[in-house]
CSV table of C-alpha atoms and ligand atoms in Angstrom, one decimal:
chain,number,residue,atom,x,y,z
A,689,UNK,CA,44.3,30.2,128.5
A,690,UNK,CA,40.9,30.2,126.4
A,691,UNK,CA,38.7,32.4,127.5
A,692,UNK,CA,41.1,34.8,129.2
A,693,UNK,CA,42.4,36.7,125.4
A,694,UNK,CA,41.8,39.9,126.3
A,695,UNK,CA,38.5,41.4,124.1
A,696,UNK,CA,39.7,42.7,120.4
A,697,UNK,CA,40.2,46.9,121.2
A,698,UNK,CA,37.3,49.2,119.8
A,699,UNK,CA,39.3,51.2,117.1
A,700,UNK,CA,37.8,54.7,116.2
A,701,UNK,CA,39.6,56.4,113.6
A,702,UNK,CA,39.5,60.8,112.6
A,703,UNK,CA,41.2,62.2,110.0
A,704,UNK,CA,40.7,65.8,108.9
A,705,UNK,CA,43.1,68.4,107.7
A,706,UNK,CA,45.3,70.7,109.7
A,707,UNK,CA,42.7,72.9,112.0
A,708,UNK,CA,39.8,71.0,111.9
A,709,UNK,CA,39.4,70.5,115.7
A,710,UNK,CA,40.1,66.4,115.2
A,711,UNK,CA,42.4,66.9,117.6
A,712,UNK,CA,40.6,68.3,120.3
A,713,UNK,CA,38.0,66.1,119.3
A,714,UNK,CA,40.1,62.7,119.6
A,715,UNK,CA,41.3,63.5,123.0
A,716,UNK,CA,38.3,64.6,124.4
A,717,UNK,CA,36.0,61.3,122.6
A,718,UNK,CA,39.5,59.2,124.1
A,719,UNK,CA,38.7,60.4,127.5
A,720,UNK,CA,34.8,60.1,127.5
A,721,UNK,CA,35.4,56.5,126.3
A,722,UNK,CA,38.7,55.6,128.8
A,723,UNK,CA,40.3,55.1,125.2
A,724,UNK,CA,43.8,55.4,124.7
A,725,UNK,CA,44.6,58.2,122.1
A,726,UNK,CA,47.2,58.7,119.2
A,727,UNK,CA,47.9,62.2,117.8
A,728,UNK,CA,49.5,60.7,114.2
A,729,UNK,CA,50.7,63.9,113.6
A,730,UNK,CA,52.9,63.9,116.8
A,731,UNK,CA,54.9,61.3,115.0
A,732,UNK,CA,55.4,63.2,111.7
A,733,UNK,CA,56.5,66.3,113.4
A,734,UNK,CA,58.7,64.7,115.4
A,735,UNK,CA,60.3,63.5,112.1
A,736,UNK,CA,60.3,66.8,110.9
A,737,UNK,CA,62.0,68.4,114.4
A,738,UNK,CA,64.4,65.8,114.2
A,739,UNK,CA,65.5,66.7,110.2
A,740,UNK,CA,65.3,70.1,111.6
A,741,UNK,CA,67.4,70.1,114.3
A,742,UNK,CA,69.7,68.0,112.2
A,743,UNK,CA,70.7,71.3,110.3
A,744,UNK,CA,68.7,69.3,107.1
A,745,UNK,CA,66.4,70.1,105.2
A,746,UNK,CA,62.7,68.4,105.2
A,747,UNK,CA,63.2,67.7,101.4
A,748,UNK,CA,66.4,66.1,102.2
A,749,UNK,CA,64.9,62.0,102.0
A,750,UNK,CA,68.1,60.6,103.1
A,751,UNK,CA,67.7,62.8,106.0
A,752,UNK,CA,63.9,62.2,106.7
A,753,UNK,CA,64.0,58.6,106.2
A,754,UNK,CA,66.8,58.3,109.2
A,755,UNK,CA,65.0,60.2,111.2
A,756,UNK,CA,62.0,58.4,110.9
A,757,UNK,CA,64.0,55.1,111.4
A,758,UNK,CA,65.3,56.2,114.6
A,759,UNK,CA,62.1,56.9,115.8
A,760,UNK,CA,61.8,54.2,118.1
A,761,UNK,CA,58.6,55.2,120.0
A,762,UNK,CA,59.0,51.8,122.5
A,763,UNK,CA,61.8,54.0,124.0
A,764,UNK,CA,59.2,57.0,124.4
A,765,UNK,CA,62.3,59.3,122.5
A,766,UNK,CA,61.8,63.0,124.2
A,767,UNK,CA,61.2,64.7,121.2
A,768,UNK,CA,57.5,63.4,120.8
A,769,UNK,CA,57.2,65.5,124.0
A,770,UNK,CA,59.3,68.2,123.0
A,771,UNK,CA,56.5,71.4,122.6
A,772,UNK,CA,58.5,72.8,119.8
A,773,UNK,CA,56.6,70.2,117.3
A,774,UNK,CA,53.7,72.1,117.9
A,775,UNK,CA,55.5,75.5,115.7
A,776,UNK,CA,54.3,76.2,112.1
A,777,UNK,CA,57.8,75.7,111.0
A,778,UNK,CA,57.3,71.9,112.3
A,779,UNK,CA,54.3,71.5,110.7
A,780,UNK,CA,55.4,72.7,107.4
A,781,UNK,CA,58.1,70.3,107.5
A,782,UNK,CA,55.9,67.3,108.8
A,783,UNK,CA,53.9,68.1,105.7
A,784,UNK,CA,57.1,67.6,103.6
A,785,UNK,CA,58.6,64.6,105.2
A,786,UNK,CA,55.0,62.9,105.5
A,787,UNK,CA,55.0,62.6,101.7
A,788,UNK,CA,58.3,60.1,101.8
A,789,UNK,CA,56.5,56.8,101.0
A,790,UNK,CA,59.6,56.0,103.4
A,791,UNK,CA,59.1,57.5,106.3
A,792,UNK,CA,55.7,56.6,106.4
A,793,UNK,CA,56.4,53.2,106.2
A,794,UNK,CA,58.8,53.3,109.0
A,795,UNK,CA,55.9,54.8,111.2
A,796,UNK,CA,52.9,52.3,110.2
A,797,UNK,CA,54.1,49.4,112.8
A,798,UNK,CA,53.7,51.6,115.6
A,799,UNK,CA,50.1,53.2,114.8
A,800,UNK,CA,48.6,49.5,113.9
A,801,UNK,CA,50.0,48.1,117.0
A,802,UNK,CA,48.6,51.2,119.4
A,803,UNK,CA,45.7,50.3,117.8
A,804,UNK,CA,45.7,46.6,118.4
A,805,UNK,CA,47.2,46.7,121.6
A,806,UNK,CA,46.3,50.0,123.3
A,807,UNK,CA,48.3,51.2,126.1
A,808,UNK,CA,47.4,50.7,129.3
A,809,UNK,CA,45.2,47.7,128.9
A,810,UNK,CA,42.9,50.4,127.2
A,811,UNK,CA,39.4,49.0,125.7
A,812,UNK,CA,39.8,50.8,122.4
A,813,UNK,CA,41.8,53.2,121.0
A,814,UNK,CA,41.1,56.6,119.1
A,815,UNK,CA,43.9,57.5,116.6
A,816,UNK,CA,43.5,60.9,114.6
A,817,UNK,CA,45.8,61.7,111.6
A,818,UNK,CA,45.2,61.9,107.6
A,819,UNK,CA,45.3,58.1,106.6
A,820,UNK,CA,43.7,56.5,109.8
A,821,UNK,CA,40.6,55.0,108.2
A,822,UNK,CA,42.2,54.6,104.4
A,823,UNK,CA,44.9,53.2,105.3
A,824,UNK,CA,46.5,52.4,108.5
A,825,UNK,CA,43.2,51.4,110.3
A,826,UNK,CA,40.7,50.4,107.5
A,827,UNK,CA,38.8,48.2,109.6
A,828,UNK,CA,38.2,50.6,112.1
A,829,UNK,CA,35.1,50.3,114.0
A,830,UNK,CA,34.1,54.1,113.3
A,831,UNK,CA,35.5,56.5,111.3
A,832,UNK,CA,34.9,60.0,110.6
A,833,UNK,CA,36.3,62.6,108.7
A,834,UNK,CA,36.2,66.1,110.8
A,835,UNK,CA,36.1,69.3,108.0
A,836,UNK,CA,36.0,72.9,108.3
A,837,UNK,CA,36.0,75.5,105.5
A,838,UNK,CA,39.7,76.7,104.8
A,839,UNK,CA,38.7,79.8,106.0
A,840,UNK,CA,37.7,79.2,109.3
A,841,UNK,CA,40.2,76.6,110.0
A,842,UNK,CA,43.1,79.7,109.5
A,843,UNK,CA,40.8,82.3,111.5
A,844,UNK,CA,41.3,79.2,114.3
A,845,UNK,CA,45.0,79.0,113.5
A,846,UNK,CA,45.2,82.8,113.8
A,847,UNK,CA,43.4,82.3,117.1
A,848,UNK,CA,46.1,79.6,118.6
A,849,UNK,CA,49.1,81.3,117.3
A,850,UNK,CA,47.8,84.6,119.0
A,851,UNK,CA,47.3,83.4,122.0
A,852,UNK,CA,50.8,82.0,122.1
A,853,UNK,CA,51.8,85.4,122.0
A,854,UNK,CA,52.7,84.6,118.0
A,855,UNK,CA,52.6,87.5,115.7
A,856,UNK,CA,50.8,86.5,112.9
A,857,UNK,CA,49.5,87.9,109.8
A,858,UNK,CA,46.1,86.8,108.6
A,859,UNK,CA,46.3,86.4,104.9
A,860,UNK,CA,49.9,84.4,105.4
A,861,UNK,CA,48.2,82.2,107.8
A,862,UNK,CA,45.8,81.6,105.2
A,863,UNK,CA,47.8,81.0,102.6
A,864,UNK,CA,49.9,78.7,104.5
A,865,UNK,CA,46.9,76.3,105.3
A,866,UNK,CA,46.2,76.3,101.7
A,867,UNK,CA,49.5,75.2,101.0
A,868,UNK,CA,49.9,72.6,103.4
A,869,UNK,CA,46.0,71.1,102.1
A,870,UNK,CA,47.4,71.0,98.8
A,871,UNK,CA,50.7,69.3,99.9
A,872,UNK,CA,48.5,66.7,102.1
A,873,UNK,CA,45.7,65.8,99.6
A,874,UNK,CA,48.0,66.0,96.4
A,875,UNK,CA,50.4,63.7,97.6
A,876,UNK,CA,51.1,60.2,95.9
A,877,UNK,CA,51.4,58.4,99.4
A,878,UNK,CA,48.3,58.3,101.6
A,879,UNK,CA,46.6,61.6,100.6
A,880,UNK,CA,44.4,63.3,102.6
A,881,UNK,CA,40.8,61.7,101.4
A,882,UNK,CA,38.2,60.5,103.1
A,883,UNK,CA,37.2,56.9,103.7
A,884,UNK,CA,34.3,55.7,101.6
A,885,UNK,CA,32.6,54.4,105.1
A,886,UNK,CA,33.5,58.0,107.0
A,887,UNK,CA,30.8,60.1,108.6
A,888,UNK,CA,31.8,63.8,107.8
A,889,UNK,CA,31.6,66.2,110.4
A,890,UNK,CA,32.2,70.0,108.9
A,891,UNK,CA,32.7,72.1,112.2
A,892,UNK,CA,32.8,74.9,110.3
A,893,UNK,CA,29.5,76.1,111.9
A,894,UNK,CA,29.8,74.2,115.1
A,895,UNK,CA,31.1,74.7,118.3
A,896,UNK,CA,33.6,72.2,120.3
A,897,UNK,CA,30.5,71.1,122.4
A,898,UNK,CA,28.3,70.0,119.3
A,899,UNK,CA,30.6,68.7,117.2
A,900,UNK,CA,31.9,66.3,120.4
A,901,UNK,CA,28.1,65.3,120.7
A,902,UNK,CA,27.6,64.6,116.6
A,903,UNK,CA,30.6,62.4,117.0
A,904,UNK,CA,29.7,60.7,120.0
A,905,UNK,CA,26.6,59.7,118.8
A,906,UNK,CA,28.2,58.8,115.4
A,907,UNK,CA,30.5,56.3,117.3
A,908,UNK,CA,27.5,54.8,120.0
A,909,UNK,CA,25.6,54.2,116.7
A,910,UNK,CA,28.4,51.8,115.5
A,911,UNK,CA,30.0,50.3,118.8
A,912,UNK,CA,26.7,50.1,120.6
A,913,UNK,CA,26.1,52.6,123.8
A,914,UNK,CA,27.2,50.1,126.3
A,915,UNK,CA,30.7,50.4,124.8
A,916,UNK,CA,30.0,54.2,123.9
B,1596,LIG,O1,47.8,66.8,112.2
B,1596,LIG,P1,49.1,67.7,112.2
B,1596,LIG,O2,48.9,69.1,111.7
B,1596,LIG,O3,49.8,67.6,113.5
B,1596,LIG,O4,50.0,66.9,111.2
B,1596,LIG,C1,51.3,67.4,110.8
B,1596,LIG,C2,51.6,66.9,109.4
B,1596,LIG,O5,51.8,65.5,109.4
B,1596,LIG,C3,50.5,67.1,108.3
B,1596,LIG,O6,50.7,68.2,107.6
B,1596,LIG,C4,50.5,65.9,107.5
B,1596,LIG,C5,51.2,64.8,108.3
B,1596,LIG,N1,50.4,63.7,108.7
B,1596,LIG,C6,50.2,62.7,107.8
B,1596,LIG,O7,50.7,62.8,106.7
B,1596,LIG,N2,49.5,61.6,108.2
B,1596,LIG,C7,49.0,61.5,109.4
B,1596,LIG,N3,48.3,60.4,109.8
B,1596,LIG,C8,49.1,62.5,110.3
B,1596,LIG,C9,49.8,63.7,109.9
């Protein structure tokens, strides 16, 4: 019936590197809005656990491009909830499998249509990831790109792992967030870059409370403050 369509969802996208606090930020923004919200990376380290679990290897394509495949998110598969593909080893192999042109073609449909269609009759929807505002979302109504030096995005992953009881060691978490920016921005498929239209927010310097505030008034600056 004309007049009835549903309004077009609000679509704010965040892409960072690993540790940046996009994540925190996405849910929280989500929440302030009544958004519905899309960790990306959820679906790449499912892929990973799956390979994993498998007994292959995240270089393995064959292997990585099934998994993603069978990754049928409409059936709400367990392993997106599974808290084992929040472990470094995970994310390491997320990092690998995420560079299969592949696998992240088999993952596209479902991001663009929680974006068009958010669950739960949502108004909008934030989605946070790597390739959000380049290239799954490129009409997104904001976008920002959520940065932290290298540094203290490892003294943060230090921090989490920690307090998950995690013995870790600070120069090899270091070294493994180097590795995994290089293995994210070098990449042929969807590399980690920033949209040309992204506002960058470095939390480097910044706590939780003022970089949730910088974004929020980012986002009321482009969907208006009635919507915001
Ligand atoms: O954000 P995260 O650390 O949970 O992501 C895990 C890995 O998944 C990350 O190293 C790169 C990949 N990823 C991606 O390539 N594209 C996305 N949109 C989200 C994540």
């Amino acid at each position: 019936m004309i007049g009835s369509a549903r309004p077009r969802a609000r679509v704010i996208a965040i892409d960072g590197p690993a540790a940046s606090g996009k994540g925190t930020l996405a849910a929280r923004i989500a929440d302030h809005l009544g958004f519905a919200h899309l960790d990306t990376g959820s679906l790449y380290r499912a892929v990973g656990l799956i390979v994993l679990r498998n007994g292959d290897s995240a270089t393995d394509r064959p292997a990585a491009i099934t998994a993603a495949r069978s990754l049928c998110p409409e059936r709400a598969p367990a392993v997106l909830r599974d808290s084992e593909i929040r472990s470094d080893r995970v994310g390491q192999a997320a990092s690998t499998v995420a560079a299969i042109p592949e696998v992240r073609a088999a993952l596209l449909g479902f991001q663009r249509e929680f974006a068009a269609d958010p669950p739960g009759a949502a108004a909008g929807a934030v989605l946070d990831g790597r390739d959000v505002g380049t290239v799954i979302c490129p009409d997104a109504d904001a976008k920002l790109f959520v940065t932290a030096s290298v540094e203290v995005r490892a003294q943060r992953r230090l921090k989490e792992l920690q307090a998950r009881g995690v013995n870790a060691i600070d120069s090899h978490v270091l070294a493994d967030m180097k590795d995994r920016d290089r293995r994210d921005s070098e990449r042929a498929t969807a590399p980690l870059v920033k949209a040309a239209d992204a506002f960058v927010l470095d939390t480097s310097d910044m706590t939780a409370d003022q970089a949730f505030e910088a974004a929020l008034g980012f986002i009321r600056s482009r969907i208006g403050p009635d919507a915001a």
